[in-house]
CSV table of N, CA and C and ligand atoms in Angstrom, one decimal:
chain,number,residue,atom,x,y,z
O,1,MET,N,-47.6,9.6,-19.7
O,1,MET,CA,-46.6,10.7,-20.1
O,1,MET,C,-45.2,10.2,-20.2
O,2,ARG,N,-44.4,10.9,-20.9
O,2,ARG,CA,-43.0,10.5,-21.0
O,2,ARG,C,-42.2,11.1,-19.9
O,3,ILE,N,-41.3,10.4,-19.3
O,3,ILE,CA,-40.3,11.0,-18.3
O,3,ILE,C,-39.0,11.2,-19.0
O,4,PRO,N,-38.6,12.5,-19.2
O,4,PRO,CA,-37.4,12.7,-20.0
O,4,PRO,C,-36.2,12.3,-19.2
O,5,THR,N,-35.2,11.8,-19.9
O,5,THR,CA,-33.9,11.5,-19.3
O,5,THR,C,-33.0,12.7,-19.2
O,6,GLU,N,-33.3,13.7,-20.0
O,6,GLU,CA,-32.6,15.0,-19.9
O,6,GLU,C,-33.5,16.1,-20.2
O,7,PHE,N,-33.4,17.2,-19.4
O,7,PHE,CA,-34.3,18.3,-19.5
O,7,PHE,C,-33.6,19.5,-18.9
O,8,MET,N,-34.1,20.7,-19.2
O,8,MET,CA,-33.5,21.9,-18.7
O,8,MET,C,-34.4,22.7,-17.8
O,9,ILE,N,-33.8,23.4,-16.8
O,9,ILE,CA,-34.5,24.3,-15.9
O,9,ILE,C,-33.6,25.5,-15.8
O,10,GLY,N,-34.1,26.7,-16.2
O,10,GLY,CA,-33.4,27.9,-16.0
O,10,GLY,C,-31.9,27.9,-16.5
O,11,GLY,N,-31.7,27.2,-17.6
O,11,GLY,CA,-30.4,27.2,-18.3
O,11,GLY,C,-29.5,26.1,-17.8
O,12,SER,N,-29.9,25.3,-16.8
O,12,SER,CA,-29.1,24.1,-16.4
O,12,SER,C,-29.7,22.9,-17.0
O,13,THR,N,-28.9,21.9,-17.4
O,13,THR,CA,-29.3,20.7,-17.9
O,13,THR,C,-29.4,19.6,-16.7
O,14,TYR,N,-30.5,19.0,-16.6
O,14,TYR,CA,-30.7,18.0,-15.6
O,14,TYR,C,-30.9,16.6,-16.2
O,15,THR,N,-30.5,15.6,-15.5
O,15,THR,CA,-30.8,14.2,-16.0
O,15,THR,C,-31.7,13.5,-15.0
O,16,THR,N,-32.4,12.5,-15.6
O,16,THR,CA,-33.2,11.6,-14.7
O,16,THR,C,-32.7,10.2,-14.8
O,17,GLU,N,-32.5,9.6,-13.6
O,17,GLU,CA,-32.0,8.2,-13.5
O,17,GLU,C,-32.9,7.4,-12.6
O,18,TYR,N,-32.9,6.1,-12.8
O,18,TYR,CA,-33.5,5.2,-11.8
O,18,TYR,C,-32.5,5.0,-10.7
O,19,ASN,N,-33.0,4.8,-9.5
O,19,ASN,CA,-32.1,4.4,-8.4
O,19,ASN,C,-32.9,3.5,-7.5
O,20,ALA,N,-32.6,2.2,-7.5
O,20,ALA,CA,-33.3,1.2,-6.8
O,20,ALA,C,-33.0,1.3,-5.3
O,21,GLU,N,-31.9,1.9,-4.9
O,21,GLU,CA,-31.5,2.1,-3.5
O,21,GLU,C,-32.4,3.1,-2.7
O,22,LEU,N,-33.2,3.9,-3.5
O,22,LEU,CA,-34.0,4.8,-2.8
O,22,LEU,C,-35.0,4.1,-1.9
O,23,ARG,N,-35.5,3.0,-2.3
O,23,ARG,CA,-36.5,2.2,-1.5
O,23,ARG,C,-35.9,1.8,-0.1
O,24,ASP,N,-34.6,1.5,-0.1
O,24,ASP,CA,-34.0,1.2,1.2
O,24,ASP,C,-34.1,2.3,2.2
O,25,ARG,N,-34.1,3.5,1.7
O,25,ARG,CA,-34.1,4.7,2.5
O,25,ARG,C,-35.5,5.3,2.7
O,26,GLY,N,-36.5,4.5,2.1
O,26,GLY,CA,-37.9,4.9,2.2
O,26,GLY,C,-38.3,6.1,1.4
O,27,ARG,N,-37.5,6.3,0.3
O,27,ARG,CA,-37.7,7.5,-0.6
O,27,ARG,C,-38.3,7.0,-1.9
O,28,ILE,N,-39.0,7.8,-2.6
O,28,ILE,CA,-39.5,7.4,-4.0
O,28,ILE,C,-38.9,8.3,-5.0
O,29,GLY,N,-38.2,9.4,-4.6
O,29,GLY,CA,-37.5,10.2,-5.6
O,29,GLY,C,-36.7,11.2,-4.8
O,30,GLU,N,-35.7,11.8,-5.5
O,30,GLU,CA,-34.8,12.8,-5.0
O,30,GLU,C,-34.3,13.7,-6.1
O,31,CYS,N,-34.0,14.9,-5.7
O,31,CYS,CA,-33.4,15.8,-6.7
O,31,CYS,C,-32.0,16.3,-6.0
O,32,HIS,N,-31.0,16.0,-6.7
O,32,HIS,CA,-29.6,16.4,-6.3
O,32,HIS,C,-29.3,17.7,-7.0
O,33,MET,N,-29.5,18.8,-6.2
O,33,MET,CA,-29.4,20.1,-6.8
O,33,MET,C,-28.0,20.4,-7.4
O,34,GLN,N,-26.9,20.1,-6.7
O,34,GLN,CA,-25.6,20.4,-7.2
O,34,GLN,C,-25.3,19.7,-8.5
O,35,GLN,N,-25.6,18.4,-8.5
O,35,GLN,CA,-25.3,17.6,-9.7
O,35,GLN,C,-26.4,17.7,-10.8
O,36,CYS,N,-27.5,18.3,-10.5
O,36,CYS,CA,-28.6,18.5,-11.4
O,36,CYS,C,-29.1,17.1,-11.9
O,37,VAL,N,-29.3,16.2,-10.9
O,37,VAL,CA,-29.8,14.8,-11.2
O,37,VAL,C,-31.0,14.6,-10.4
O,38,VAL,N,-32.1,14.1,-11.1
O,38,VAL,CA,-33.3,13.6,-10.5
O,38,VAL,C,-33.2,12.1,-10.5
O,39,THR,N,-33.4,11.5,-9.3
O,39,THR,CA,-33.5,10.0,-9.2
O,39,THR,C,-34.9,9.6,-8.8
O,40,ILE,N,-35.3,8.5,-9.5
O,40,ILE,CA,-36.6,7.9,-9.3
O,40,ILE,C,-36.5,6.5,-8.9
O,41,CYS,N,-37.3,6.1,-7.8
O,41,CYS,CA,-37.3,4.7,-7.4
O,41,CYS,C,-38.1,3.9,-8.5
O,42,PRO,N,-37.5,2.8,-9.0
O,42,PRO,CA,-38.2,2.1,-10.1
O,42,PRO,C,-39.3,1.2,-9.5
O,43,TYR,N,-39.4,1.0,-8.2
O,43,TYR,CA,-40.3,0.1,-7.6
O,43,TYR,C,-41.7,0.8,-7.4
O,44,GLN,N,-42.0,1.7,-8.2
O,44,GLN,CA,-43.3,2.3,-8.1
O,44,GLN,C,-44.1,2.1,-9.4
O,45,LYS,N,-45.4,2.1,-9.4
O,45,LYS,CA,-46.1,2.0,-10.7
O,45,LYS,C,-45.8,3.2,-11.5
O,46,LEU,N,-46.0,3.1,-12.8
O,46,LEU,CA,-45.6,4.1,-13.8
O,46,LEU,C,-46.2,5.5,-13.5
O,47,PRO,N,-47.5,5.6,-13.2
O,47,PRO,CA,-48.1,6.9,-12.9
O,47,PRO,C,-47.5,7.5,-11.7
O,48,GLN,N,-47.1,6.7,-10.7
O,48,GLN,CA,-46.4,7.3,-9.5
O,48,GLN,C,-45.0,7.8,-9.8
O,49,GLN,N,-44.4,7.1,-10.7
O,49,GLN,CA,-43.0,7.5,-11.2
O,49,GLN,C,-43.2,8.9,-11.8
O,50,GLU,N,-44.2,9.0,-12.7
O,50,GLU,CA,-44.4,10.3,-13.4
O,50,GLU,C,-44.7,11.4,-12.4
O,51,GLU,N,-45.5,11.2,-11.5
O,51,GLU,CA,-45.9,12.2,-10.5
O,51,GLU,C,-44.7,12.6,-9.6
O,52,THR,N,-43.9,11.6,-9.3
O,52,THR,CA,-42.6,11.8,-8.5
O,52,THR,C,-41.7,12.7,-9.3
O,53,TRP,N,-41.6,12.4,-10.6
O,53,TRP,CA,-40.7,13.2,-11.5
O,53,TRP,C,-41.1,14.6,-11.5
O,54,ILE,N,-42.4,14.9,-11.7
O,54,ILE,CA,-42.9,16.2,-11.7
O,54,ILE,C,-42.6,16.9,-10.3
O,55,HIS,N,-42.8,16.2,-9.3
O,55,HIS,CA,-42.5,16.7,-7.9
O,55,HIS,C,-41.1,17.1,-7.8
O,56,GLU,N,-40.2,16.3,-8.3
O,56,GLU,CA,-38.7,16.6,-8.2
O,56,GLU,C,-38.4,17.8,-9.1
O,57,VAL,N,-39.0,17.9,-10.3
O,57,VAL,CA,-38.8,19.0,-11.2
O,57,VAL,C,-39.2,20.3,-10.5
O,58,ILE,N,-40.4,20.3,-9.8
O,58,ILE,CA,-40.8,21.5,-9.0
O,58,ILE,C,-39.8,21.8,-7.9
O,59,GLU,N,-39.3,20.8,-7.3
O,59,GLU,CA,-38.3,21.0,-6.2
O,59,GLU,C,-37.1,21.7,-6.8
O,60,ALA,N,-36.7,21.2,-8.0
O,60,ALA,CA,-35.5,21.7,-8.6
O,60,ALA,C,-35.7,23.2,-9.0
O,61,ALA,N,-36.9,23.5,-9.5
O,61,ALA,CA,-37.2,24.9,-9.9
O,61,ALA,C,-37.3,25.8,-8.6
O,62,ASN,N,-37.9,25.2,-7.6
O,62,ASN,CA,-38.0,25.9,-6.3
O,62,ASN,C,-36.6,26.3,-5.8
O,63,ASP,N,-35.6,25.4,-5.9
O,63,ASP,CA,-34.2,25.7,-5.5
O,63,ASP,C,-33.6,26.7,-6.5
O,64,LYS,N,-33.7,26.4,-7.8
O,64,LYS,CA,-33.0,27.2,-8.8
O,64,LYS,C,-33.4,28.6,-8.8
O,65,PHE,N,-34.7,28.9,-8.6
O,65,PHE,CA,-35.2,30.3,-8.6
O,65,PHE,C,-35.5,30.8,-7.2
O,66,ALA,N,-35.0,30.1,-6.2
O,66,ALA,CA,-35.2,30.5,-4.8
O,66,ALA,C,-36.7,31.0,-4.5
O,67,LEU,N,-37.6,30.1,-4.9
O,67,LEU,CA,-39.0,30.4,-4.8
O,67,LEU,C,-39.6,30.3,-3.3
O,68,ASP,N,-38.9,29.5,-2.5
O,68,ASP,CA,-39.4,29.3,-1.1
O,68,ASP,C,-40.8,28.8,-1.0
O,69,VAL,N,-41.2,27.9,-2.0
O,69,VAL,CA,-42.5,27.2,-1.9
O,69,VAL,C,-42.3,26.0,-0.9
O,70,HIS,N,-43.3,25.9,0.0
O,70,HIS,CA,-43.2,24.9,1.0
O,70,HIS,C,-43.5,23.5,0.5
O,71,HIS,N,-43.1,22.5,1.1
O,71,HIS,CA,-43.1,21.2,0.6
O,71,HIS,C,-44.5,20.7,0.3
O,72,GLY,N,-45.5,21.0,1.2
O,72,GLY,CA,-46.9,20.6,1.0
O,72,GLY,C,-47.4,21.2,-0.3
O,73,ALA,N,-47.0,22.4,-0.7
O,73,ALA,CA,-47.5,23.0,-1.9
O,73,ALA,C,-46.9,22.3,-3.1
O,74,ILE,N,-45.6,22.0,-3.0
O,74,ILE,CA,-44.9,21.3,-4.1
O,74,ILE,C,-45.6,19.9,-4.4
O,75,THR,N,-46.0,19.2,-3.3
O,75,THR,CA,-46.7,17.9,-3.5
O,75,THR,C,-48.0,18.1,-4.1
O,76,ALA,N,-48.8,19.1,-3.7
O,76,ALA,CA,-50.1,19.4,-4.3
O,76,ALA,C,-50.0,19.8,-5.8
O,77,LEU,N,-49.0,20.7,-6.1
O,77,LEU,CA,-48.8,21.1,-7.5
O,77,LEU,C,-48.5,19.9,-8.3
O,78,ALA,N,-47.6,19.0,-7.9
O,78,ALA,CA,-47.2,17.9,-8.7
O,78,ALA,C,-48.4,17.0,-9.0
O,79,VAL,N,-49.3,16.8,-7.9
O,79,VAL,CA,-50.5,16.0,-8.1
O,79,VAL,C,-51.4,16.6,-9.2
O,80,ALA,N,-51.6,17.9,-9.1
O,80,ALA,CA,-52.5,18.6,-10.0
O,80,ALA,C,-52.0,18.6,-11.4
O,81,ILE,N,-50.7,18.9,-11.6
O,81,ILE,CA,-50.1,19.0,-12.9
O,81,ILE,C,-50.1,17.6,-13.6
O,82,HIS,N,-49.7,16.6,-12.8
O,82,HIS,CA,-49.7,15.2,-13.3
O,82,HIS,C,-51.2,14.8,-13.8
O,83,GLN,N,-52.1,15.1,-12.9
O,83,GLN,CA,-53.5,14.8,-13.2
O,83,GLN,C,-54.0,15.5,-14.5
O,84,ALA,N,-53.7,16.8,-14.6
O,84,ALA,CA,-54.1,17.6,-15.8
O,84,ALA,C,-53.4,17.0,-17.1
O,85,ILE,N,-52.2,16.6,-17.0
O,85,ILE,CA,-51.5,16.1,-18.2
O,85,ILE,C,-52.1,14.7,-18.5
O,86,THR,N,-52.3,13.8,-17.6
O,86,THR,CA,-52.6,12.5,-17.9
O,86,THR,C,-54.1,12.3,-18.1
O,87,THR,N,-55.0,13.2,-17.7
O,87,THR,CA,-56.4,13.1,-18.0
O,87,THR,C,-56.8,14.0,-19.1
O,88,GLY,N,-55.9,14.7,-19.7
O,88,GLY,CA,-56.2,15.7,-20.7
O,88,GLY,C,-56.7,15.0,-22.0
O,89,LYS,N,-57.7,15.7,-22.7
O,89,LYS,CA,-58.2,15.2,-23.9
O,89,LYS,C,-58.1,16.2,-25.0
O,90,GLY,N,-58.1,15.8,-26.2
O,90,GLY,CA,-58.0,16.7,-27.4
O,90,GLY,C,-56.5,17.2,-27.6
O,91,ASP,N,-56.4,18.1,-28.6
O,91,ASP,CA,-55.0,18.6,-28.9
O,91,ASP,C,-55.2,20.0,-29.5
O,92,LEU,N,-54.9,21.0,-28.7
O,92,LEU,CA,-55.1,22.4,-29.1
O,92,LEU,C,-54.4,22.7,-30.4
O,93,ARG,N,-53.3,22.0,-30.7
O,93,ARG,CA,-52.5,22.3,-31.9
O,93,ARG,C,-52.9,21.5,-33.1
O,94,GLN,N,-54.1,20.9,-33.1
O,94,GLN,CA,-54.5,20.1,-34.2
O,94,GLN,C,-54.7,21.0,-35.5
O,95,PRO,N,-54.6,20.4,-36.6
O,95,PRO,CA,-54.7,21.1,-37.9
O,95,PRO,C,-56.0,22.0,-37.9
O,96,GLY,N,-55.9,23.2,-38.4
O,96,GLY,CA,-57.1,24.1,-38.5
O,96,GLY,C,-57.1,25.1,-37.4
O,97,ASN,N,-56.4,24.8,-36.3
O,97,ASN,CA,-56.3,25.8,-35.2
O,97,ASN,C,-55.3,26.9,-35.6
O,98,PRO,N,-55.5,28.1,-35.2
O,98,PRO,CA,-54.7,29.3,-35.8
O,98,PRO,C,-53.2,29.2,-35.5
O,99,CYS,N,-52.7,28.6,-34.5
O,99,CYS,CA,-51.3,28.6,-34.2
O,99,CYS,C,-50.7,27.3,-34.6
N,1,ZN,ZN1,-40.2,16.5,-2.0
């Protein structure tokens, strides 16, 4: 999957950046809510970077919409969504389908 460098959540524009210093702090990703910046540690394999990005996007939505989703649920949702996207087959929007 593609990791966007810019995306929107609830009307706010967020950016995604690599930050190699995350590893020094034992982190693989962070979401800076005030600055609307998601940072990803580049020393992970690509699938882990993707899953981390999804995790941070859910964290951002959790904050933005005051959802109060606990961290374990955020982690599970990120794993499930990433798996669904990366194992998906076919294309619903292929020619001949009604929409
Ligand atoms: Zn987290």
